[in-house]
Amino acid sequence: MTTFKEKLFKSLALFFVSTSLLFSQSEPTSISIQIDEQAPIISKHIYGHFTEHLGRCIYDGIYVGENSSIPNTNGVRNDIVKALKELQIPNLRWPGGCFADEYHWKDGIGPKAGRPNILNTHWGMVEENNGFGTHEFLDLCNLLGTEPYLAGNVGSGTVEELNDWVEYCNYDGNTDMANLRKENGQDKPWHVKYWGIGNESWGCGGNMTPEYFANLYRQHATYARNYPGASIKRVASGADADNYHWTEVMMRDVPHHMMWGLSVHYYTRTGWPPRGSATNFDEADYFLFMDHCLKMNEILDKHMAIMDKYDPKKRVALVVDEWGSWYAVEKGTNPGFAYQQNSMRDAMIAGVTLNIFNTRVDRIKMANLAQAVNVLQAAILTEGENILLTPTYHVMKMYAVHQDAQLLPLNFKSPKYTFEGKSLPAISASASKKDGVVHISLVNIDANKENTVEVDCEALGVSDFTATIVTSDNLQDHNTFDNPNKVKVQGYNDFKFKKNKLTLTIPPFSVLMLEAK
């Protein structure tokens, strides 16, 4: 016979189980996809990358020299070329960054024995021998099948220096610069299309006011000329994060035909110098960094509103040519080298940021992850002859399917990720269609709770679904040289399709890509 205490215990147990289920589950997030034939194309160039003479990005990263025992092509590591090619990177920015405004390109051409040693004053006060210069970088871009994006020196350079560099790269004729290029082994011009005019001119690029830089930009841009067969796209050095006044002045004072693009830089970090470990963090740290990551929405929208005021036809692109996470450097490494590990938190930052870009491609036409190898939110890390692919690499590779696809606008209300009384949108998403194939990228940033999503597919006319996911057991999980496949892309099949509705469950801190035909 059941006693009163036993009945009470069972009732309480049932109550607590029911309450637990109530708080652990939420209503499914319903996503409707709009078919808009006038929707913009997601430019492939928002999936660009960035390489700077910073720490071990170039030397002891991409470039090991022709005499290295590591397999290479003219000094460039073959394994890195292979890995970057698999990312289908559309453009590569070089040589900086802050380094660009102390770099004099003529130091890095000609016989290597005659190239001067220089001091990298911005990043670690190290000397370098200019073994990797214009020819080596443009040869790398040729190996990768990617567009070069050269950053010109405005901070310590001259108008003549920039003019000569553009002519050296792009003019096919009988001038001193064209002939110098030929003497150095490149008979035909490279026809470099993308040129940055200055970098962070509000800070390391010269500590200028926007009013002063606007005039200086006009001067430099005038002499960064088009040549036959080589029409260039000039990108003006733009704002730091929420410096909206800089964007206001540039859009007001620079003729729009002189700017293909105006840049903005935004890093997910908490203060300066950057704080926190890339791998040793708790949920409070994670929530704080995701909050900073999501502020990209507000920052971009406010810059774009200013641009819309002066350029309603959206002729000037917004170029986010530096973005990514920034923590304290790994213990035992040079503080000036910005070397950090890369965890599931960075996979979240990558997925959310790319979704933010995808949904604003009427104005955003280019972006560059900082950086490709061994620096900041790197796609690839190296150690001697070994390389590893980071969680960020895997997310970038998954998202490559959006390149040059037509945006499919989404309509949904995200559930909340709540921590200590504060809330953030848990779900981030974007979608596109190309050659009849639909891709939907979804991110669940919630550190604890899975979220169910229902996608109304009736307007899409698709029924054949496959999916991949980047997820792991712990937020702090990352790949190491001892365990390089801890975090990787996996198959995913926790979904069902019925009556034109796709229902799926996204685990906590996961990035998911759906493909539908």
PDB file of N, CA, C and O in Angstrom, residues 50 89 152:
ATOM      1  N   PHE A  50      42.944  38.278 -44.443  1.00  0.00           N
ATOM      2  CA  PHE A  50      43.883  39.370 -44.169  1.00  0.00           C
ATOM      3  C   PHE A  50      45.213  38.768 -43.720  1.00  0.00           C
ATOM      4  O   PHE A  50      45.237  37.888 -42.851  1.00  0.00           O
ATOM      5  N   ILE A  89      38.993  31.315 -50.881  1.00  0.00           N
ATOM      6  CA  ILE A  89      39.066  32.716 -50.473  1.00  0.00           C
ATOM      7  C   ILE A  89      39.058  33.617 -51.708  1.00  0.00           C
ATOM      8  O   ILE A  89      39.802  33.397 -52.651  1.00  0.00           O
ATOM      9  N   GLY A 152      47.961  50.589 -49.357  1.00  0.00           N
ATOM     10  CA  GLY A 152      48.995  51.576 -49.622  1.00  0.00           C
ATOM     11  C   GLY A 152      49.371  52.381 -48.388  1.00  0.00           C
ATOM     12  O   GLY A 152      48.563  52.586 -47.476  1.00  0.00           O
TER      13      GLY A 152
END
